[in-house]
PDB file of C-alpha atoms in Angstrom:
ATOM      1  CA  UNK A   1       0.000   0.000   0.000  1.00 38.00           C
ATOM      2  CA  UNK A   2       1.418   3.366  -1.006  1.00 41.00           C
ATOM      3  CA  UNK A   3       1.489   6.064   1.666  1.00 42.00           C
ATOM      4  CA  UNK A   4       1.937   9.722   0.776  1.00 44.00           C
ATOM      5  CA  UNK A   5       2.374  12.676   3.098  1.00 48.00           C
ATOM      6  CA  UNK A   6       0.642  16.026   2.879  1.00 51.00           C
ATOM      7  CA  UNK A   7       1.072  19.146   4.971  1.00 50.00           C
ATOM      8  CA  UNK A   8      -2.023  20.439   6.766  1.00 49.00           C
ATOM      9  CA  UNK A   9      -2.943  24.088   7.069  1.00 51.00           C
ATOM     10  CA  UNK A  10      -1.286  24.144  10.494  1.00 51.00           C
ATOM     11  CA  UNK A  11       1.985  22.762   9.142  1.00 57.00           C
ATOM     12  CA  UNK A  12       1.374  19.241  10.487  1.00 55.00           C
ATOM     13  CA  UNK A  13       2.388  16.407   8.170  1.00 58.00           C
ATOM     14  CA  UNK A  14      -0.531  14.013   7.632  1.00 57.00           C
ATOM     15  CA  UNK A  15      -0.477  10.588   5.935  1.00 56.00           C
ATOM     16  CA  UNK A  16      -2.514   9.902   2.817  1.00 61.00           C
ATOM     17  CA  UNK A  17      -3.245   6.380   1.604  1.00 60.00           C
ATOM     18  CA  UNK A  18      -3.779   5.262  -1.948  1.00 64.00           C
ATOM     19  CA  UNK A  19      -7.403   4.122  -2.522  1.00 65.00           C
ATOM     20  CA  UNK A  20      -8.046   0.379  -2.420  1.00 69.00           C
ATOM     21  CA  UNK A  21     -10.395  -0.068  -5.373  1.00 67.00           C
ATOM     22  CA  UNK A  22     -10.191  -3.866  -5.193  1.00 65.00           C
ATOM     23  CA  UNK A  23     -12.026  -4.119  -1.887  1.00 70.00           C
ATOM     24  CA  UNK A  24     -13.677  -0.775  -1.140  1.00 74.00           C
ATOM     25  CA  UNK A  25     -16.993  -0.267  -2.944  1.00 77.00           C
ATOM     26  CA  UNK A  26     -17.249   2.307  -5.729  1.00 76.00           C
ATOM     27  CA  UNK A  27     -18.962   5.597  -4.918  1.00 77.00           C
ATOM     28  CA  UNK A  28     -21.544   4.872  -7.610  1.00 79.00           C
ATOM     29  CA  UNK A  29     -22.577   1.229  -7.302  1.00 80.00           C
ATOM     30  CA  UNK A  30     -25.239   0.527  -9.931  1.00 77.00           C
ATOM     31  CA  UNK A  31     -27.139  -2.228  -8.106  1.00 82.00           C
ATOM     32  CA  UNK A  32     -27.252  -0.135  -4.924  1.00 80.00           C
ATOM     33  CA  UNK A  33     -29.705   2.282  -6.497  1.00 79.00           C
ATOM     34  CA  UNK A  34     -29.621   5.176  -4.041  1.00 80.00           C
ATOM     35  CA  UNK A  35     -25.862   5.553  -4.492  1.00 81.00           C
ATOM     36  CA  UNK A  36     -26.615   6.972  -7.957  1.00 80.00           C
ATOM     37  CA  UNK A  37     -28.132  10.047  -6.314  1.00 78.00           C
ATOM     38  CA  UNK A  38     -25.714  10.245  -3.403  1.00 80.00           C
ATOM     39  CA  UNK A  39     -22.256   9.953  -4.932  1.00 81.00           C
ATOM     40  CA  UNK A  40     -20.240  13.079  -5.858  1.00 84.00           C
ATOM     41  CA  UNK A  41     -20.585  14.191  -9.482  1.00 86.00           C
ATOM     42  CA  UNK A  42     -17.545  16.507  -9.414  1.00 87.00           C
ATOM     43  CA  UNK A  43     -13.925  15.897  -8.344  1.00 84.00           C
ATOM     44  CA  UNK A  44     -13.510  16.063  -4.587  1.00 78.00           C
ATOM     45  CA  UNK A  45     -12.008  19.227  -3.134  1.00 80.00           C
ATOM     46  CA  UNK A  46      -9.907  18.598  -0.065  1.00 75.00           C
ATOM     47  CA  UNK A  47     -10.263  21.145   2.748  1.00 73.00           C
ATOM     48  CA  UNK A  48      -7.185  22.128   4.766  1.00 75.00           C
ATOM     49  CA  UNK A  49      -6.893  20.516   8.188  1.00 73.00           C
ATOM     50  CA  UNK A  50      -5.775  22.749  11.019  1.00 74.00           C
ATOM     51  CA  UNK A  51      -4.755  21.938  14.564  1.00 74.00           C
ATOM     52  CA  UNK A  52      -8.371  21.814  15.791  1.00 71.00           C
ATOM     53  CA  UNK A  53      -9.462  19.262  13.180  1.00 70.00           C
ATOM     54  CA  UNK A  54      -6.404  17.063  13.669  1.00 69.00           C
ATOM     55  CA  UNK A  55      -6.073  17.011  17.460  1.00 67.00           C
ATOM     56  CA  UNK A  56      -9.538  17.509  18.969  1.00 61.00           C
ATOM     57  CA  UNK A  57     -11.949  16.857  20.502  1.00 59.00           C
ATOM     58  CA  UNK A  58     -10.898  14.285  23.086  1.00 62.00           C
ATOM     59  CA  UNK A  59     -12.814  11.056  22.487  1.00 66.00           C
ATOM     60  CA  UNK A  60     -11.938   9.114  25.606  1.00 66.00           C
ATOM     61  CA  UNK A  61     -13.683   7.064  28.282  1.00 68.00           C
ATOM     62  CA  UNK A  62     -15.549  10.107  29.623  1.00 73.00           C
ATOM     63  CA  UNK A  63     -17.672   9.961  26.457  1.00 75.00           C
ATOM     64  CA  UNK A  64     -19.248   6.690  27.657  1.00 86.00           C
ATOM     65  CA  UNK A  65     -22.039   6.243  30.176  1.00 85.00           C
ATOM     66  CA  UNK A  66     -22.512   3.340  32.586  1.00 87.00           C
ATOM     67  CA  UNK A  67     -24.654   1.219  30.243  1.00 92.00           C
ATOM     68  CA  UNK A  68     -23.511   2.499  26.860  1.00 96.00           C
ATOM     69  CA  UNK A  69     -21.814  -0.791  25.988  1.00 97.00           C
ATOM     70  CA  UNK A  70     -24.730  -2.954  27.193  1.00 98.00           C
ATOM     71  CA  UNK A  71     -27.757  -2.191  25.028  1.00 98.00           C
ATOM     72  CA  UNK A  72     -29.916  -4.550  27.117  1.00 98.00           C
ATOM     73  CA  UNK A  73     -29.619  -2.380  30.262  1.00 97.00           C
ATOM     74  CA  UNK A  74     -30.445   1.047  28.854  1.00 97.00           C
ATOM     75  CA  UNK A  75     -34.164   0.955  29.722  1.00 97.00           C
ATOM     76  CA  UNK A  76     -36.438  -0.156  32.548  1.00 96.00           C
ATOM     77  CA  UNK A  77     -37.180  -3.553  31.006  1.00 97.00           C
ATOM     78  CA  UNK A  78     -35.288  -6.110  28.938  1.00 96.00           C
ATOM     79  CA  UNK A  79     -35.523  -5.875  25.147  1.00 98.00           C
ATOM     80  CA  UNK A  80     -37.074  -8.682  23.128  1.00 98.00           C
ATOM     81  CA  UNK A  81     -34.937 -10.969  21.005  1.00 98.00           C
ATOM     82  CA  UNK A  82     -31.814 -13.092  21.132  1.00 98.00           C
ATOM     83  CA  UNK A  83     -29.237 -11.645  23.528  1.00 98.00           C
ATOM     84  CA  UNK A  84     -25.705 -11.712  22.080  1.00 98.00           C
ATOM     85  CA  UNK A  85     -22.188 -10.554  22.917  1.00 98.00           C
ATOM     86  CA  UNK A  86     -20.136  -8.898  20.166  1.00 98.00           C
ATOM     87  CA  UNK A  87     -16.457  -8.398  20.930  1.00 98.00           C
ATOM     88  CA  UNK A  88     -13.056  -8.226  19.308  1.00 98.00           C
ATOM     89  CA  UNK A  89      -9.941  -6.140  18.840  1.00 97.00           C
ATOM     90  CA  UNK A  90      -9.095  -2.979  16.928  1.00 96.00           C
ATOM     91  CA  UNK A  91      -5.706  -3.565  15.275  1.00 95.00           C
ATOM     92  CA  UNK A  92      -3.329  -1.730  12.965  1.00 89.00           C
ATOM     93  CA  UNK A  93      -1.870  -3.185   9.767  1.00 83.00           C
ATOM     94  CA  UNK A  94       0.955  -4.842  11.731  1.00 87.00           C
ATOM     95  CA  UNK A  95      -1.453  -6.551  14.141  1.00 90.00           C
ATOM     96  CA  UNK A  96      -0.682  -4.127  16.961  1.00 93.00           C
ATOM     97  CA  UNK A  97      -3.684  -3.325  19.208  1.00 95.00           C
ATOM     98  CA  UNK A  98      -5.034   0.221  19.133  1.00 93.00           C
ATOM     99  CA  UNK A  99      -6.052   1.406  22.628  1.00 92.00           C
ATOM    100  CA  UNK A 100      -8.349   4.258  23.692  1.00 89.00           C
ATOM    101  CA  UNK A 101     -10.350   4.302  20.462  1.00 91.00           C
ATOM    102  CA  UNK A 102     -14.014   5.293  20.612  1.00 92.00           C
ATOM    103  CA  UNK A 103     -16.198   2.572  19.025  1.00 95.00           C
ATOM    104  CA  UNK A 104     -19.895   3.244  18.398  1.00 96.00           C
ATOM    105  CA  UNK A 105     -22.602   0.922  17.048  1.00 98.00           C
ATOM    106  CA  UNK A 106     -26.160   1.288  15.808  1.00 98.00           C
ATOM    107  CA  UNK A 107     -28.564  -1.376  14.613  1.00 98.00           C
ATOM    108  CA  UNK A 108     -32.138  -2.504  14.043  1.00 98.00           C
ATOM    109  CA  UNK A 109     -34.022  -4.342  16.766  1.00 98.00           C
ATOM    110  CA  UNK A 110     -34.893  -8.040  16.719  1.00 98.00           C
ATOM    111  CA  UNK A 111     -37.830  -7.347  14.392  1.00 98.00           C
ATOM    112  CA  UNK A 112     -35.658  -5.473  11.884  1.00 98.00           C
ATOM    113  CA  UNK A 113     -36.824  -1.964  12.872  1.00 97.00           C
ATOM    114  CA  UNK A 114     -34.661   1.085  13.603  1.00 97.00           C
ATOM    115  CA  UNK A 115     -35.680   3.620  16.219  1.00 95.00           C
ATOM    116  CA  UNK A 116     -35.651   6.344  13.585  1.00 93.00           C
ATOM    117  CA  UNK A 117     -38.428   8.507  12.214  1.00 91.00           C
ATOM    118  CA  UNK A 118     -37.459   7.592   8.669  1.00 91.00           C
ATOM    119  CA  UNK A 119     -37.957   3.857   9.235  1.00 93.00           C
ATOM    120  CA  UNK A 120     -41.485   2.933   8.139  1.00 90.00           C
ATOM    121  CA  UNK A 121     -40.994  -0.852   8.072  1.00 92.00           C
ATOM    122  CA  UNK A 122     -44.244  -2.314   9.525  1.00 93.00           C
ATOM    123  CA  UNK A 123     -42.442  -4.180  12.292  1.00 96.00           C
ATOM    124  CA  UNK A 124     -42.847  -3.412  15.996  1.00 97.00           C
ATOM    125  CA  UNK A 125     -40.654  -0.980  17.867  1.00 97.00           C
ATOM    126  CA  UNK A 126     -39.246  -2.198  21.173  1.00 98.00           C
ATOM    127  CA  UNK A 127     -39.676   0.344  23.997  1.00 97.00           C
ATOM    128  CA  UNK A 128     -36.728  -1.269  25.781  1.00 98.00           C
ATOM    129  CA  UNK A 129     -34.277  -1.117  22.895  1.00 98.00           C
ATOM    130  CA  UNK A 130     -32.785   1.997  21.320  1.00 97.00           C
ATOM    131  CA  UNK A 131     -30.189   0.221  19.188  1.00 97.00           C
ATOM    132  CA  UNK A 132     -27.176   2.444  19.903  1.00 97.00           C
ATOM    133  CA  UNK A 133     -24.057   1.886  21.986  1.00 97.00           C
ATOM    134  CA  UNK A 134     -20.478   2.991  22.503  1.00 95.00           C
ATOM    135  CA  UNK A 135     -17.310   1.988  24.286  1.00 95.00           C
ATOM    136  CA  UNK A 136     -13.588   2.763  24.290  1.00 93.00           C
ATOM    137  CA  UNK A 137     -11.003   0.086  23.516  1.00 94.00           C
ATOM    138  CA  UNK A 138      -8.843  -0.973  26.455  1.00 94.00           C
ATOM    139  CA  UNK A 139      -5.050  -1.058  26.606  1.00 94.00           C
ATOM    140  CA  UNK A 140      -5.023  -4.208  24.439  1.00 96.00           C
ATOM    141  CA  UNK A 141      -7.395  -2.815  21.819  1.00 96.00           C
ATOM    142  CA  UNK A 142     -10.390  -4.857  23.030  1.00 97.00           C
ATOM    143  CA  UNK A 143     -14.008  -3.756  22.691  1.00 97.00           C
ATOM    144  CA  UNK A 144     -17.163  -5.531  23.913  1.00 98.00           C
ATOM    145  CA  UNK A 145     -20.899  -4.969  23.487  1.00 98.00           C
ATOM    146  CA  UNK A 146     -23.936  -6.790  24.848  1.00 98.00           C
ATOM    147  CA  UNK A 147     -26.914  -6.371  22.546  1.00 98.00           C
ATOM    148  CA  UNK A 148     -29.784  -8.099  20.745  1.00 98.00           C
ATOM    149  CA  UNK A 149     -29.235  -9.867  17.431  1.00 98.00           C
ATOM    150  CA  UNK A 150     -30.774  -7.590  14.787  1.00 98.00           C
ATOM    151  CA  UNK A 151     -33.422  -8.810  12.372  1.00 98.00           C
ATOM    152  CA  UNK A 152     -33.393  -8.579   8.577  1.00 98.00           C
ATOM    153  CA  UNK A 153     -35.582  -5.913   6.999  1.00 97.00           C
ATOM    154  CA  UNK A 154     -36.954  -4.966   3.561  1.00 96.00           C
ATOM    155  CA  UNK A 155     -35.558  -1.856   1.886  1.00 93.00           C
ATOM    156  CA  UNK A 156     -37.142  -1.613  -1.595  1.00 90.00           C
ATOM    157  CA  UNK A 157     -33.888  -1.411  -3.539  1.00 92.00           C
ATOM    158  CA  UNK A 158     -34.960  -4.178  -5.930  1.00 93.00           C
ATOM    159  CA  UNK A 159     -37.636  -6.847  -6.144  1.00 94.00           C
ATOM    160  CA  UNK A 160     -38.196  -8.426  -2.719  1.00 95.00           C
ATOM    161  CA  UNK A 161     -35.047  -6.774  -1.359  1.00 95.00           C
ATOM    162  CA  UNK A 162     -33.994  -7.619   2.206  1.00 97.00           C
ATOM    163  CA  UNK A 163     -30.892  -6.501   4.073  1.00 97.00           C
ATOM    164  CA  UNK A 164     -28.972  -9.240   5.897  1.00 98.00           C
ATOM    165  CA  UNK A 165     -28.755  -8.841   9.668  1.00 98.00           C
ATOM    166  CA  UNK A 166     -25.946  -6.398  10.427  1.00 98.00           C
ATOM    167  CA  UNK A 167     -24.545  -3.953  12.963  1.00 98.00           C
ATOM    168  CA  UNK A 168     -23.072  -0.598  11.948  1.00 98.00           C
ATOM    169  CA  UNK A 169     -19.701   0.280  13.485  1.00 97.00           C
ATOM    170  CA  UNK A 170     -18.110   3.724  13.734  1.00 94.00           C
ATOM    171  CA  UNK A 171     -14.521   4.218  14.901  1.00 93.00           C
ATOM    172  CA  UNK A 172     -12.833   7.462  15.874  1.00 85.00           C
ATOM    173  CA  UNK A 173      -9.145   8.176  16.207  1.00 76.00           C
ATOM    174  CA  UNK A 174      -8.289  11.352  18.068  1.00 68.00           C
ATOM    175  CA  UNK A 175     -10.640  13.642  16.121  1.00 67.00           C
ATOM    176  CA  UNK A 176     -13.885  13.668  14.143  1.00 67.00           C
ATOM    177  CA  UNK A 177     -11.900  13.888  10.901  1.00 72.00           C
ATOM    178  CA  UNK A 178     -10.520  10.413  11.643  1.00 78.00           C
ATOM    179  CA  UNK A 179     -13.873   8.638  11.630  1.00 84.00           C
ATOM    180  CA  UNK A 180     -14.310   5.301   9.835  1.00 89.00           C
ATOM    181  CA  UNK A 181     -17.626   3.465   9.295  1.00 92.00           C
ATOM    182  CA  UNK A 182     -18.304  -0.160   8.406  1.00 94.00           C
ATOM    183  CA  UNK A 183     -20.863  -2.955   8.888  1.00 96.00           C
ATOM    184  CA  UNK A 184     -20.538  -6.299  10.657  1.00 98.00           C
ATOM    185  CA  UNK A 185     -22.536  -9.284   9.420  1.00 98.00           C
ATOM    186  CA  UNK A 186     -23.357 -12.689  10.893  1.00 98.00           C
ATOM    187  CA  UNK A 187     -22.083 -16.024   9.564  1.00 98.00           C
ATOM    188  CA  UNK A 188     -24.249 -18.120   7.238  1.00 97.00           C
ATOM    189  CA  UNK A 189     -26.820 -15.421   6.457  1.00 98.00           C
ATOM    190  CA  UNK A 190     -29.002 -16.620   3.526  1.00 97.00           C
ATOM    191  CA  UNK A 191     -29.480 -13.040   2.274  1.00 98.00           C
ATOM    192  CA  UNK A 192     -25.845 -12.338   1.375  1.00 97.00           C
ATOM    193  CA  UNK A 193     -26.183 -13.359  -2.269  1.00 95.00           C
ATOM    194  CA  UNK A 194     -28.885 -10.781  -3.091  1.00 95.00           C
ATOM    195  CA  UNK A 195     -27.641  -7.803  -1.085  1.00 96.00           C
ATOM    196  CA  UNK A 196     -25.969  -5.174  -3.322  1.00 94.00           C
ATOM    197  CA  UNK A 197     -24.415  -3.310  -0.379  1.00 93.00           C
ATOM    198  CA  UNK A 198     -22.584  -6.410   0.846  1.00 95.00           C
ATOM    199  CA  UNK A 199     -21.650  -7.372  -2.710  1.00 93.00           C
ATOM    200  CA  UNK A 200     -20.472  -3.888  -3.692  1.00 90.00           C
ATOM    201  CA  UNK A 201     -17.247  -5.022  -2.022  1.00 90.00           C
ATOM    202  CA  UNK A 202     -15.875  -6.825  -5.055  1.00 87.00           C
ATOM    203  CA  UNK A 203     -13.057  -8.734  -3.398  1.00 91.00           C
ATOM    204  CA  UNK A 204     -14.393 -11.982  -1.911  1.00 93.00           C
ATOM    205  CA  UNK A 205     -11.789 -12.107   0.854  1.00 92.00           C
ATOM    206  CA  UNK A 206     -12.599  -8.516   1.803  1.00 92.00           C
ATOM    207  CA  UNK A 207     -16.302  -9.433   2.040  1.00 94.00           C
ATOM    208  CA  UNK A 208     -15.422 -12.334   4.316  1.00 95.00           C
ATOM    209  CA  UNK A 209     -13.640  -9.920   6.651  1.00 95.00           C
ATOM    210  CA  UNK A 210     -16.975  -8.153   7.245  1.00 96.00           C
ATOM    211  CA  UNK A 211     -18.526 -11.370   8.610  1.00 98.00           C
ATOM    212  CA  UNK A 212     -18.149 -12.157  12.310  1.00 98.00           C
ATOM    213  CA  UNK A 213     -17.514 -15.650  13.619  1.00 98.00           C
ATOM    214  CA  UNK A 214     -19.447 -17.512  16.283  1.00 98.00           C
ATOM    215  CA  UNK A 215     -17.265 -18.019  19.364  1.00 98.00           C
ATOM    216  CA  UNK A 216     -18.407 -20.587  21.915  1.00 97.00           C
ATOM    217  CA  UNK A 217     -15.550 -19.803  24.318  1.00 96.00           C
ATOM    218  CA  UNK A 218     -16.761 -16.256  24.955  1.00 96.00           C
ATOM    219  CA  UNK A 219     -20.446 -17.100  25.376  1.00 97.00           C
ATOM    220  CA  UNK A 220     -22.016 -16.739  28.807  1.00 97.00           C
ATOM    221  CA  UNK A 221     -23.650 -20.099  29.669  1.00 96.00           C
ATOM    222  CA  UNK A 222     -27.447 -19.989  29.860  1.00 95.00           C
ATOM    223  CA  UNK A 223     -27.410 -16.269  29.106  1.00 96.00           C
ATOM    224  CA  UNK A 224     -25.928 -15.124  25.762  1.00 98.00           C
ATOM    225  CA  UNK A 225     -24.235 -16.431  22.611  1.00 98.00           C
ATOM    226  CA  UNK A 226     -21.124 -14.653  21.375  1.00 98.00           C
ATOM    227  CA  UNK A 227     -19.629 -13.404  18.119  1.00 98.00           C
ATOM    228  CA  UNK A 228     -16.040 -12.266  17.541  1.00 98.00           C
ATOM    229  CA  UNK A 229     -15.078  -9.598  15.016  1.00 98.00           C
ATOM    230  CA  UNK A 230     -11.702  -7.909  14.796  1.00 97.00           C
ATOM    231  CA  UNK A 231     -11.389  -4.539  13.055  1.00 96.00           C
ATOM    232  CA  UNK A 232      -8.142  -4.010  11.155  1.00 93.00           C
ATOM    233  CA  UNK A 233      -7.066  -0.537  10.053  1.00 88.00           C
ATOM    234  CA  UNK A 234      -5.121  -0.518   6.764  1.00 73.00           C
ATOM    235  CA  UNK A 235      -2.941  -3.231   5.311  1.00 65.00           C
ATOM    236  CA  UNK A 236      -3.806  -6.415   3.360  1.00 65.00           C
ATOM    237  CA  UNK A 237      -6.167  -7.657   6.109  1.00 72.00           C
ATOM    238  CA  UNK A 238      -7.981  -4.347   6.551  1.00 77.00           C
ATOM    239  CA  UNK A 239     -11.679  -4.209   7.342  1.00 81.00           C
ATOM    240  CA  UNK A 240     -13.777  -2.685   4.559  1.00 80.00           C
ATOM    241  CA  UNK A 241     -14.902   0.841   5.440  1.00 78.00           C
ATOM    242  CA  UNK A 242     -17.470   3.080   3.799  1.00 73.00           C
ATOM    243  CA  UNK A 243     -16.231   6.242   2.126  1.00 60.00           C
ATOM    244  CA  UNK A 244     -17.415   9.320   4.001  1.00 47.00           C
ATOM    245  CA  UNK A 245     -19.100  10.619   0.841  1.00 43.00           C
ATOM    246  CA  UNK A 246     -21.451   7.629   0.717  1.00 44.00           C
ATOM    247  CA  UNK A 247     -22.349   7.280   4.390  1.00 44.00           C
ATOM    248  CA  UNK A 248     -25.948   6.101   4.893  1.00 46.00           C
ATOM    249  CA  UNK A 249     -28.310   4.550   7.399  1.00 52.00           C
ATOM    250  CA  UNK A 250     -28.939   1.333   5.480  1.00 65.00           C
TER     251      UNK A 250
END
């Protein structure tokens, strides 16, 4: 992977990485119909980054509340659905853990419904499930969430279109300009083959890196099943991230 350096408006030298067109989806992905209206039509214009954009704000542990990482404890009652644990490591391209990184998730509930005014899927909302969480990686780069396994949902992109069950992940470095977004899927989902968002990642091995693995060792007996999913930043084993220009709620 080729790395270039550019100088920010404050004189700081920032790394730039060559785009990975083999694994990252194109901005305009024909089968993902809404990308036709969302992708940039003109060449991108890069804005200068000054000290504020590069170094702030602080995104540490004080950003997280007591139950932010356990989505089953955020309300008075327990949410409906299959309780699961999702955990893993955030790593760099050399396999070194990345500590103190803010990780956020959002997802549909067990019925495949988001708590969002734009979601009109005729599935029930769960008053005990908001579908959002956050945590900060520990000194070894570990993150851990307790949540409910999300349901599939229709999204009208094509005939009888359904999105596979997935959880959105957002990672921050030390500033908002260092945000990366991706999606985690579950193994063996029968909807993979017909989902143009999943398949917009053209490299098969890159697609496989978006799929978590069931992990019996980290389950809690008689309480919750567990899935492991490591997030790798850059390098040949990198997780696939969405480009900021095509960020969406699907």
